[in-house]
CSV table of C-alpha atoms in Angstrom, one decimal:
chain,number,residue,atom,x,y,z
A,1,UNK,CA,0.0,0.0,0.0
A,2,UNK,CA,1.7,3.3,-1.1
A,3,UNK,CA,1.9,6.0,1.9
A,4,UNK,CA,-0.4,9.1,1.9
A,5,UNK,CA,1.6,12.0,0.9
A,6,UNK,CA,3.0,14.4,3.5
A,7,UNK,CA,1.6,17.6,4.3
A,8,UNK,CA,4.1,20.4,3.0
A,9,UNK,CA,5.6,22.3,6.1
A,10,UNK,CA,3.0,25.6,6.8
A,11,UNK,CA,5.2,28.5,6.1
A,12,UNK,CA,5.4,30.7,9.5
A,13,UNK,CA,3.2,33.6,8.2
A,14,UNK,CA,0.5,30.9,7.4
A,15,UNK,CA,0.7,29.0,10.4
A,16,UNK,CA,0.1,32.4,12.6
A,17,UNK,CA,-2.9,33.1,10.5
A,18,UNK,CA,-4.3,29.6,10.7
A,19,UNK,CA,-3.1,29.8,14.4
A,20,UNK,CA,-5.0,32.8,15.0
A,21,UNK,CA,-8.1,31.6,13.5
A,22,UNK,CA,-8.4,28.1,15.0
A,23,UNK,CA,-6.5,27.3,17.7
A,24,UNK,CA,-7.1,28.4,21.6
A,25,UNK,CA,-4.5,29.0,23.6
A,26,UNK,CA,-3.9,28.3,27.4
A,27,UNK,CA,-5.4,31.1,29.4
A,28,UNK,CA,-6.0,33.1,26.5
A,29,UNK,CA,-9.0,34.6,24.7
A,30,UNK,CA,-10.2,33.4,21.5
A,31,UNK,CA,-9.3,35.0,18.9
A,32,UNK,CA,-5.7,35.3,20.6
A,33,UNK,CA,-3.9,38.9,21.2
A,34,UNK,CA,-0.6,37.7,21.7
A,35,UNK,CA,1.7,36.1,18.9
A,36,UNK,CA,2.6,32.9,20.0
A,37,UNK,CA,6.3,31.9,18.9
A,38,UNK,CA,6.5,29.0,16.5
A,39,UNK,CA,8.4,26.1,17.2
A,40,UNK,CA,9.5,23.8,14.5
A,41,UNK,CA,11.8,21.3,16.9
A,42,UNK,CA,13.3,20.7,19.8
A,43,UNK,CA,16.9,19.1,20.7
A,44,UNK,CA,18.4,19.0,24.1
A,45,UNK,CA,17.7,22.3,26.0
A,46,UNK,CA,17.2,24.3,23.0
A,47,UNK,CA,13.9,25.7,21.2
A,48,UNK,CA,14.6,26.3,17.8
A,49,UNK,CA,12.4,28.5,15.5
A,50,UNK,CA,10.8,28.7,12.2
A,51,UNK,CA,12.0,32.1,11.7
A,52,UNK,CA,14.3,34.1,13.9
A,53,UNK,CA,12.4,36.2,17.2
A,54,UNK,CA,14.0,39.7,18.3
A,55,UNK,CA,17.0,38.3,16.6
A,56,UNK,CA,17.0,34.7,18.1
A,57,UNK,CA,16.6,31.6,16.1
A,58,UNK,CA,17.1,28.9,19.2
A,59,UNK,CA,16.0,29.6,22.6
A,60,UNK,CA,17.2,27.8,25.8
A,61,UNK,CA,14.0,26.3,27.7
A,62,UNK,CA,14.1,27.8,31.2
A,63,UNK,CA,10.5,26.4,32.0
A,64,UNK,CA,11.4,22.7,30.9
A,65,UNK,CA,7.9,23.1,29.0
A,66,UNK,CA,5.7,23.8,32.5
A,67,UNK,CA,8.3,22.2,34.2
A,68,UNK,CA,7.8,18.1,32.4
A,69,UNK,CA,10.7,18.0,29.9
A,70,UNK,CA,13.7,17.3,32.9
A,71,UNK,CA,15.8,15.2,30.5
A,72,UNK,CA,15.6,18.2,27.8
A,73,UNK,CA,14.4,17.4,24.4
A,74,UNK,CA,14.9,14.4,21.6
A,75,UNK,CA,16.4,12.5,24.1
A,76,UNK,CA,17.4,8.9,22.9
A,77,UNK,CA,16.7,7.2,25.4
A,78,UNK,CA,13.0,7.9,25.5
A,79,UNK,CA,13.0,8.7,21.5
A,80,UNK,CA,14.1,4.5,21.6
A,81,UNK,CA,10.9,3.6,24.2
A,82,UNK,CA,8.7,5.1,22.2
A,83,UNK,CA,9.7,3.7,18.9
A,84,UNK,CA,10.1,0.6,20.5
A,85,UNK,CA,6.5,0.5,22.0
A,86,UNK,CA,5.2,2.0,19.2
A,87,UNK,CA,5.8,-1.4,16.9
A,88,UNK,CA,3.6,-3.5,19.3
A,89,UNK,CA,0.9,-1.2,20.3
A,90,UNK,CA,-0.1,2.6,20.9
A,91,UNK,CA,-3.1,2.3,22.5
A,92,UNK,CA,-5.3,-0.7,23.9
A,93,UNK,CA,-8.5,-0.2,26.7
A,94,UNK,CA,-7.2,-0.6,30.6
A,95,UNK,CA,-11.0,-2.0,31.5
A,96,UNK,CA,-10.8,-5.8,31.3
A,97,UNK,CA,-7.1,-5.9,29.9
A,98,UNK,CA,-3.5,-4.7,31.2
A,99,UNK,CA,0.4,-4.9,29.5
A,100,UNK,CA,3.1,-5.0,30.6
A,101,UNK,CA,4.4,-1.0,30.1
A,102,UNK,CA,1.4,0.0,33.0
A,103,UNK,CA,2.6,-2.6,35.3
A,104,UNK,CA,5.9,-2.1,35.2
A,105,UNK,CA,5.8,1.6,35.6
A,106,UNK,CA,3.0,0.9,38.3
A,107,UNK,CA,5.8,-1.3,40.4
A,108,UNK,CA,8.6,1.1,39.9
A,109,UNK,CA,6.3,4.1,41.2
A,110,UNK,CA,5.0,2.3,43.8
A,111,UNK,CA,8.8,1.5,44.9
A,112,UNK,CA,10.1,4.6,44.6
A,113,UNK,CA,7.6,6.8,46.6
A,114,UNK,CA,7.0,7.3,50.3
A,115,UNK,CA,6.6,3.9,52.1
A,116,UNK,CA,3.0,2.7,51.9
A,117,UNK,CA,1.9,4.0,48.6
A,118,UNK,CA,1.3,1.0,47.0
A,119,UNK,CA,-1.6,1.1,44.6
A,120,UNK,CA,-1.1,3.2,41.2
A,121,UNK,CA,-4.2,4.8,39.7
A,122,UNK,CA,-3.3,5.7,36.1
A,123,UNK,CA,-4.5,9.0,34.8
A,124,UNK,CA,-4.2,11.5,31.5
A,125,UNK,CA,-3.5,14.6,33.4
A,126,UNK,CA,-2.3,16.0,36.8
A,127,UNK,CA,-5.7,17.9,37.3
A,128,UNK,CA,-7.1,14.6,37.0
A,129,UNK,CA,-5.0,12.7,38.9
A,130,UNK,CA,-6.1,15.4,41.8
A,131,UNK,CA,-9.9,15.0,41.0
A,132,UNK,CA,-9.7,11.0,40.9
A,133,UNK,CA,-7.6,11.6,44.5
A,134,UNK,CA,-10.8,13.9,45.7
A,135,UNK,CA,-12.7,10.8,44.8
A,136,UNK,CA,-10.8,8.5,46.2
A,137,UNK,CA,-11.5,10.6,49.9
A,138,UNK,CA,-14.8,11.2,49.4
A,139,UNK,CA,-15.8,7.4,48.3
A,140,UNK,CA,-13.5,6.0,51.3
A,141,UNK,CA,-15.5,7.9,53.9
A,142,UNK,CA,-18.7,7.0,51.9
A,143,UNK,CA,-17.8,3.5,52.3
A,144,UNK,CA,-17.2,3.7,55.9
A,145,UNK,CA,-20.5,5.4,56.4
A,146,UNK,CA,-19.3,8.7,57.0
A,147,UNK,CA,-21.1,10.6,53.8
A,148,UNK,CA,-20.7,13.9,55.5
A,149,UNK,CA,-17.2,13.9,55.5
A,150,UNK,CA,-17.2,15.7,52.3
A,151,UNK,CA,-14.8,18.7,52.3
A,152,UNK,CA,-11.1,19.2,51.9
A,153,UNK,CA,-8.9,21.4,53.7
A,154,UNK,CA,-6.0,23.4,52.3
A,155,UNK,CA,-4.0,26.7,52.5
A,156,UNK,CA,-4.5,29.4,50.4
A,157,UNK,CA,-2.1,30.3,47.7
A,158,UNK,CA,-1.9,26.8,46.1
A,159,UNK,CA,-2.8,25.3,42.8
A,160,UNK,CA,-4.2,21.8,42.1
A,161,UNK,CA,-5.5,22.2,38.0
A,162,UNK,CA,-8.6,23.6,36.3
A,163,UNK,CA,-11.3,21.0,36.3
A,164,UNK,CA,-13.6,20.9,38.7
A,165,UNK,CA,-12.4,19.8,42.3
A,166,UNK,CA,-8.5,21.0,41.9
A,167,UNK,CA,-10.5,24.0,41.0
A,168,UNK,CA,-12.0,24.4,44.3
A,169,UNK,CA,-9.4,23.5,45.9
A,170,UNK,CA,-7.3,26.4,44.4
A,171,UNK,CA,-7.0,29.9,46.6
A,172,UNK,CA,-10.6,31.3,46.2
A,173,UNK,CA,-9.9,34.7,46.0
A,174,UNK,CA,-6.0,35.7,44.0
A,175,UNK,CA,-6.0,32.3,41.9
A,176,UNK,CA,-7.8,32.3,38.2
A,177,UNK,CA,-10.6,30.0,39.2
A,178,UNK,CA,-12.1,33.1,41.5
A,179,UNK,CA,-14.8,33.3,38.1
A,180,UNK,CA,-16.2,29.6,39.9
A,181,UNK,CA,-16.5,30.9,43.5
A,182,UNK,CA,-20.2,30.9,43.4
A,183,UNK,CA,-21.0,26.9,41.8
A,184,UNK,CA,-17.5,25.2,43.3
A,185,UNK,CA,-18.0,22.9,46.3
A,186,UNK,CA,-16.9,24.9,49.8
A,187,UNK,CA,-13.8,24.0,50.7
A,188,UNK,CA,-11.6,24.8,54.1
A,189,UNK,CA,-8.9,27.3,53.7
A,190,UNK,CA,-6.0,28.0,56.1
A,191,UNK,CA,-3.8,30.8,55.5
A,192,UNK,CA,-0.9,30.2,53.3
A,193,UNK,CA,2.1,28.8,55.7
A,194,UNK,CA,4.2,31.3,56.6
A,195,UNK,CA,7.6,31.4,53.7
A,196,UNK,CA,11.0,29.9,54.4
A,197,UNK,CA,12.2,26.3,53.3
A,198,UNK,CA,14.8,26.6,56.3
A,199,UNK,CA,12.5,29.0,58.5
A,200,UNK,CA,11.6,26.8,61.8
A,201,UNK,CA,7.6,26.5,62.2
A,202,UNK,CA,5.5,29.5,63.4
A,203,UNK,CA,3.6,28.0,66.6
A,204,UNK,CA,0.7,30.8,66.0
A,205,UNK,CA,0.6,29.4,62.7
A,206,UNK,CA,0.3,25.8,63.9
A,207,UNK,CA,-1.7,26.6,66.6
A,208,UNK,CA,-4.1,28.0,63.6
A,209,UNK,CA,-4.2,24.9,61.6
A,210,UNK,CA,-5.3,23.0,64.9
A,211,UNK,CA,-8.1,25.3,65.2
A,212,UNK,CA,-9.5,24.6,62.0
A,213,UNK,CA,-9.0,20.7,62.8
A,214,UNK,CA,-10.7,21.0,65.6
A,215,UNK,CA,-13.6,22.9,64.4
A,216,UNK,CA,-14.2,20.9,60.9
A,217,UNK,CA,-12.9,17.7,61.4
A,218,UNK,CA,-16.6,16.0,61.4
A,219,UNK,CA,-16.9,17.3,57.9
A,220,UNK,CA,-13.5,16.9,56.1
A,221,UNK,CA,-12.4,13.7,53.8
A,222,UNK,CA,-8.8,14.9,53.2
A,223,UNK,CA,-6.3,18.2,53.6
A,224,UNK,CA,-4.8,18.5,50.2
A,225,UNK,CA,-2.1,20.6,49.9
A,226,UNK,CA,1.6,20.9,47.4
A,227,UNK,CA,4.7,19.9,49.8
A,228,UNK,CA,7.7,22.8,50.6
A,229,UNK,CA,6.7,24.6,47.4
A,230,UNK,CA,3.3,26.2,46.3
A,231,UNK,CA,4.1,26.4,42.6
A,232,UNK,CA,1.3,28.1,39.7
A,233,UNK,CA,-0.2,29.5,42.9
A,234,UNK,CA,2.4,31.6,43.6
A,235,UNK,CA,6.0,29.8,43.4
A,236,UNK,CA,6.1,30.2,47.7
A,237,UNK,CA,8.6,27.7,49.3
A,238,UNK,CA,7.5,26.6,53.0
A,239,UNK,CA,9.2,24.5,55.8
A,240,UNK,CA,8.5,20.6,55.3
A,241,UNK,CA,7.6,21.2,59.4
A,242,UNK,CA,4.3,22.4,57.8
A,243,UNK,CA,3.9,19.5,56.1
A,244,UNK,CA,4.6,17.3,58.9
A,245,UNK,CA,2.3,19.1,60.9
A,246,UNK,CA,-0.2,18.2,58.5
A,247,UNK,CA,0.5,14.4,58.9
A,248,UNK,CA,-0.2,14.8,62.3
A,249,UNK,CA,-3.5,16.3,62.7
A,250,UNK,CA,-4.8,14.3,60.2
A,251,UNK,CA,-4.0,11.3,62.0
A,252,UNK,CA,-5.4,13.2,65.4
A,253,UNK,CA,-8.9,14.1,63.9
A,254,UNK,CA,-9.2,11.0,61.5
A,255,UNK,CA,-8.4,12.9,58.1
A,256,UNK,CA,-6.8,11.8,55.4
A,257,UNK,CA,-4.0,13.5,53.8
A,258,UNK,CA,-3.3,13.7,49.4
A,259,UNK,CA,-0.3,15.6,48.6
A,260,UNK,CA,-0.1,17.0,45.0
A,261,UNK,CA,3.9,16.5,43.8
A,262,UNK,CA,2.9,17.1,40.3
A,263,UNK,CA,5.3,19.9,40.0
A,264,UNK,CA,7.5,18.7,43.3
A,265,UNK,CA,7.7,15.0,41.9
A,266,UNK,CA,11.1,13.5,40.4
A,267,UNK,CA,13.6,15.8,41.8
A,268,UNK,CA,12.5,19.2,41.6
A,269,UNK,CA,12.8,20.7,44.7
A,270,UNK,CA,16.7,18.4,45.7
A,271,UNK,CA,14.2,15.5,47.2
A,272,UNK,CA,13.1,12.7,44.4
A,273,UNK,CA,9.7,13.5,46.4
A,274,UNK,CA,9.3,16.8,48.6
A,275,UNK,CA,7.1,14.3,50.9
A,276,UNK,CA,11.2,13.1,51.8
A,277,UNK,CA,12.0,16.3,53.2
A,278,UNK,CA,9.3,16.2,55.5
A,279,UNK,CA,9.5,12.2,56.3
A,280,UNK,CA,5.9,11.6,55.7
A,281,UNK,CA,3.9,9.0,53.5
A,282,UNK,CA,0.6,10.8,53.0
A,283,UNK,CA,-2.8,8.7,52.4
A,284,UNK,CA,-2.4,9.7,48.7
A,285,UNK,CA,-0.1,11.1,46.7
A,286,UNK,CA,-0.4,13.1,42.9
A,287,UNK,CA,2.3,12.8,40.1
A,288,UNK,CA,2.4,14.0,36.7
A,289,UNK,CA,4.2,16.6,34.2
A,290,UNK,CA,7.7,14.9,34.6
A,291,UNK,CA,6.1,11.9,34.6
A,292,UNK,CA,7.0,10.9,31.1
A,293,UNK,CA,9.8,13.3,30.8
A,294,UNK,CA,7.9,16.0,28.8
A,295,UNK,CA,6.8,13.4,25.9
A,296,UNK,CA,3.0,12.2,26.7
A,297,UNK,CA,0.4,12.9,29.1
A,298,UNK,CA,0.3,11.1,31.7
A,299,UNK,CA,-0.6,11.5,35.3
A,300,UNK,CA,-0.7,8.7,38.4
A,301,UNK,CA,-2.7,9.1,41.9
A,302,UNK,CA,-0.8,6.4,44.3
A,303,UNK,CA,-2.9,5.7,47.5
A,304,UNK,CA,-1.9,3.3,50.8
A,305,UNK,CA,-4.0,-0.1,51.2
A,306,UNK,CA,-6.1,1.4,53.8
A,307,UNK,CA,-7.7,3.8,51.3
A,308,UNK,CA,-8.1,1.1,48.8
A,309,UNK,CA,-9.5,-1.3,50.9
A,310,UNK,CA,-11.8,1.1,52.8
A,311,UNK,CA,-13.8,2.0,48.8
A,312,UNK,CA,-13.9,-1.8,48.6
A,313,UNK,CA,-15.6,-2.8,51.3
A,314,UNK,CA,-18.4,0.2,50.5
A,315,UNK,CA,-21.8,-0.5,49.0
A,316,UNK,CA,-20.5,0.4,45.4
A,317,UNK,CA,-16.8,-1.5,45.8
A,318,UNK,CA,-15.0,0.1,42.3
A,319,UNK,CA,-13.5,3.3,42.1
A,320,UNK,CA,-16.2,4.8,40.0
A,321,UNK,CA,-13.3,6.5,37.1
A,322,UNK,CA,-12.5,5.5,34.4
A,323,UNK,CA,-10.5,7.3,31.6
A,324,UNK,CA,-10.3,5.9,27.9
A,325,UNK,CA,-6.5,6.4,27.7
A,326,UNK,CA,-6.2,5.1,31.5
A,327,UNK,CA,-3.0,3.0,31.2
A,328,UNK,CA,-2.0,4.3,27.6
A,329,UNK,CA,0.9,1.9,26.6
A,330,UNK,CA,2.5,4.4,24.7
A,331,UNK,CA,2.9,6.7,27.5
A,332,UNK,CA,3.4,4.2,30.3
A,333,UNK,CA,6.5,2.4,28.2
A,334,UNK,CA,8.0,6.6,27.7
A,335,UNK,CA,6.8,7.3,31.7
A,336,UNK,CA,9.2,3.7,32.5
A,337,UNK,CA,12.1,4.7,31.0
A,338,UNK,CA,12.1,8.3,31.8
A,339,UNK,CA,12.0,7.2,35.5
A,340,UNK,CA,14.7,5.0,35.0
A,341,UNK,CA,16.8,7.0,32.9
A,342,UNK,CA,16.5,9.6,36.2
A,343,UNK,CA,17.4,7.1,38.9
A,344,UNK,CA,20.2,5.8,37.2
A,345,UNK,CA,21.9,9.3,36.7
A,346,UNK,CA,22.9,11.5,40.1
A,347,UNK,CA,20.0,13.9,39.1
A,348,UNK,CA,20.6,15.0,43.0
A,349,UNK,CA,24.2,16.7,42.1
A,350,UNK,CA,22.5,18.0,39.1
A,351,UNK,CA,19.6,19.6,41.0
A,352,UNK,CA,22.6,20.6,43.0
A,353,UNK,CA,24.5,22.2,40.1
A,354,UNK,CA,21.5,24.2,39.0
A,355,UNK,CA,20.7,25.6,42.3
A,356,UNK,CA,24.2,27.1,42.9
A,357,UNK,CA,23.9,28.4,39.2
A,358,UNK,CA,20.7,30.3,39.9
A,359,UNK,CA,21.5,31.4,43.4
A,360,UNK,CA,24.4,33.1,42.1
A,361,UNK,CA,23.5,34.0,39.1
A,362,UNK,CA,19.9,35.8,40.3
A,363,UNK,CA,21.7,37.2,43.2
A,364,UNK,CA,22.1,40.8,41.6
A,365,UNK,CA,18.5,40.7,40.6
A,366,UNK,CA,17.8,41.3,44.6
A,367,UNK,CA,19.1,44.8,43.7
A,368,UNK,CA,17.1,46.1,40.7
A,369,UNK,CA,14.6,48.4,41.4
A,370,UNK,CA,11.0,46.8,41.5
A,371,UNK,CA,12.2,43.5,42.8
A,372,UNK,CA,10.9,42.1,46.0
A,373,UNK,CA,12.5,38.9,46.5
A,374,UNK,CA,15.0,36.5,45.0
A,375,UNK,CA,14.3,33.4,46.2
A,376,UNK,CA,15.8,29.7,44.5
A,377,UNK,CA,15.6,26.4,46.0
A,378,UNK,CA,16.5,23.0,43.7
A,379,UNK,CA,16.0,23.6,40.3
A,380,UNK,CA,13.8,26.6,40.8
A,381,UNK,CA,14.7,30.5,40.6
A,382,UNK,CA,12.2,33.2,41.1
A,383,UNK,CA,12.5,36.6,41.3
A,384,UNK,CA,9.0,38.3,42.2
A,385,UNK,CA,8.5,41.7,41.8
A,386,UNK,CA,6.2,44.4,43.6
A,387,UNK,CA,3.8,44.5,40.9
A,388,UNK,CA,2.3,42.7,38.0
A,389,UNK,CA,4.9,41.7,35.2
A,390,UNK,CA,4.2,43.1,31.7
A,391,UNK,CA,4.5,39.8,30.5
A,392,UNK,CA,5.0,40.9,27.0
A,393,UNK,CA,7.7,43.2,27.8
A,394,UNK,CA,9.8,40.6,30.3
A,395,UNK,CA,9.3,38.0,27.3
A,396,UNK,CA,11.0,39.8,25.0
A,397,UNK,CA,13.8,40.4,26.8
A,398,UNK,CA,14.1,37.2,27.7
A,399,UNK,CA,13.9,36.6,23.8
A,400,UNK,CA,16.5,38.9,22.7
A,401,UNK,CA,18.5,37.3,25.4
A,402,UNK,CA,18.3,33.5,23.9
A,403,UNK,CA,15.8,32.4,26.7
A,404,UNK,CA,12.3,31.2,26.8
A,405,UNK,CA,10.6,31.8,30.0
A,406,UNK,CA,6.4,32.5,30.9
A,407,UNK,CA,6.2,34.9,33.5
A,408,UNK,CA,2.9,35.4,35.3
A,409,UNK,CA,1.5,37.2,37.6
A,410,UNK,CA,4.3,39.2,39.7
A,411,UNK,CA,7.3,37.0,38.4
A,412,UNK,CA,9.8,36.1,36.5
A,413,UNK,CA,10.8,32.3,37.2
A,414,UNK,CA,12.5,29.5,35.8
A,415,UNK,CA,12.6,25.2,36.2
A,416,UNK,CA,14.8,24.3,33.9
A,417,UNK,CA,15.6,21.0,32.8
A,418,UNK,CA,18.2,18.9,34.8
A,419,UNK,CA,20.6,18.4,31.7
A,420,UNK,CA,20.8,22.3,31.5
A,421,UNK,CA,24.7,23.1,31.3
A,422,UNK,CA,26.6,25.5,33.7
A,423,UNK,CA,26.6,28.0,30.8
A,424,UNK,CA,23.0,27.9,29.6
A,425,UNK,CA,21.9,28.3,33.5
A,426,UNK,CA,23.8,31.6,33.9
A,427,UNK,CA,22.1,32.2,30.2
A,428,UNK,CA,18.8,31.9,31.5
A,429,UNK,CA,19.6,34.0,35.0
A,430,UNK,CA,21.2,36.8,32.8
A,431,UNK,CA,17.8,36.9,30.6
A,432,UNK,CA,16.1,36.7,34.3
A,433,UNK,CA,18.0,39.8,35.0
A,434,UNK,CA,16.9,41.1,31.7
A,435,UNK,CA,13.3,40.5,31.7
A,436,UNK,CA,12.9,42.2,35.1
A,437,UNK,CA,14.5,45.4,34.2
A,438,UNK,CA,12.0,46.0,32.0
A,439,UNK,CA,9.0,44.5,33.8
């Protein structure tokens, strides 16, 4: 059979217009008002272009693509695991059959994690994996006949995705789902622990989370919250005593406790989990973006066997979810060996390497006028400002500078991948520098 002819490549002008016309962009209105800059490939830790930007043909990826591509981009490795699963299968249903790419990433999460978390739920997205971890609580306490145990608590400043549960489970009044306030199921809020990775625990702070314990706990399923760093929400880092703290009065007031690592997970924050730097196993526990390096979607909710058990025993005994592309081969073969290819590398002294890069090289960014606070910790820099970022002004400096970055809200920030040279890290700190100049 003769192969269908190829499309010929869109020339750049085109594919803006058709761009414009068609396609919605995240967080943006339809039709668009900012130019999007098109990408025509990808190798290692470089964007390159269809046609040069501000006088730049190849970028260096400072956001790792929202933080999933860690090994950088074409890697062989993972370009051979997907060829490779590709010839036996792309896609087959999880209900009523299994392979062996899902079970063996299943068994390799399920060993690596906090002690406990044994049973791998296998989802398309992280905002999923956070809704089927809401329905996880609120079917376990069903099933132990404790229906009104309904509501989650959390701090505010955090992000857990846009459907609908993460979404109410964001900050309700600075976070972008504020538009939902009125139809989102009531949820607990906290105040946002107090900053400082290394800071020792505020005991008015504490003292404040018992409080709301003490005064809900006959109505909350779970606490939910991200571990050490609060990322789309605001890119806050905390002290892991918060999160410990967390462990505790959950297990005081019979509550469980999901921790979203979806931006945390694989190494991120100098910890293969940020759970570690705490020392806690949580009830449940979300993964996704560098899941599968940056290649596929893919998104896991691990739980312990006392959460699996206690849905079982209820009067309907499944988890009631299931996704068509649950389990996808394809992406649970790529999600395998991007795991492995991490473990077996020291991706700790390369975490290591990045955070001495940006600390030093965002250091004289403390200095410029309009910045509030430099702040880095693992492979994360931010710089926040004392006002909103004109995004398209701070991206085009970062342009001109050979850097992509997204800046949002009041910062300029960066997780770049781990295979990010020493060079290409003081790269993307000197277009850091840039971008908040003009801000």
């Amino acid at each position: 059979m003769p192969e269908p002819a190829r499309a010929a490549p869109l020339a750049p002008d085109e594919l803006l217009a058709l761009d414009r016309q068609h396609v919605w962009h995240p967080y943006g209105p339809m039709p668009g008002t900012a130019e999007p800059l098109p990408v025509e490939s990808a190798s290692g830790v470089r964007l390159r272009l269809a046609e040069p930007a501000y006088g730049q043909r190849e970028l260096v990826d400072g956001m790792s693509s929202w933080w999933s591509a860690i090994h950088g981009y074409n890697h062989p490795v993972l370009n051979a695991a997907a060829t490779e699963q590709l010839g036996r299968m792309s896609h087959v249903m999880f209900g009523g059959l299994t392979h062996e790419p899902a079970v063996r990433l299943a068994k390799l999460l399920a060993d690596l994690a906090p002690g406990g978390l044994e049973h791998v739920f296998l989802a398309d997205s992280g905002s999923v994996s956070v809704e089927v971890a809401v329905k996880m609580c609120l079917q376990y306490w069903r099933s132990a006949g404790r229906p009104e145990k309904r509501r989650m608590l959390t701090w505010r400043g955090g992000y857990h995705g846009d459907t609908w549960h993460p979404m109410s489970v964001c900050d309700p009044d600075g976070g972008m789902h504020q538009l939902w306030s009125g139809a989102l199921p009531r949820q607990v809020f906290a105040e946002p622990p107090p900053p400082g990775f290394e800071a020792e625990p505020d005991a008015g702070y504490l003292a404040s989370l018992r409080a709301l314990f003490e005064r809900h706990a006959g109505e909350l399923a779970a606490a939910i919250v991200e571990p050490v760093v609060q990322g789309a929400g605001g890119m806050r880092f905390h002290s892991p005593g918060y999160v410990r703290a967390l462990r505790e009065l959950c297990d005081e007031y019979g509550v469980l406790l999901v921790l979203d690592e979806i931006a945390t997970g694989f190494g991120r924050t100098g910890a293969l989990f940020a759970a570690e730097h705490a020392g806690v196993t949580p009830d449940v526990l979300c993964l996704g973006k560098a899941l599968t390096g940056g290649y596929l979607t893919l998104a896991a909710t691990l739980c312990t066997p006392r959460v699996a058990q206690g849905i079982a025993r209820g009067e309907v005994p499944v988890l009631a979810h299931g996704p068509t592309f649950m389990g996808n081969p394809l992406a649970t073969a790529v999600a395998y060996a991007s795991v492995e290819l991490l473990c077996a590398q020291d991706w700790a002294g390369a975490v290591r390497r990045i955070e001495r890069g940006l600390r030093n090289g965002l250091a004289p960014a403390a200095g410029l006028p309009g910045v509030r606070e430099v702040r880095t910790l693992g492979a994360i820099g931010v710089v926040q400002l004392d006002h909103e970022v004109d995004v398209a002004a701070a991206t085009r400096a970062a342009v001109r500078a050979g850097v992509w970055l997204r800046p949002f809200r009041d910062m300029i920030y960066t997780m770049p991948p781990y295979v990010t040279g020493e060079a290409d890290v003081a790269r993307i700190t000197a277009a850091m520098r840039a971008a908040a100049e003009v801000a």
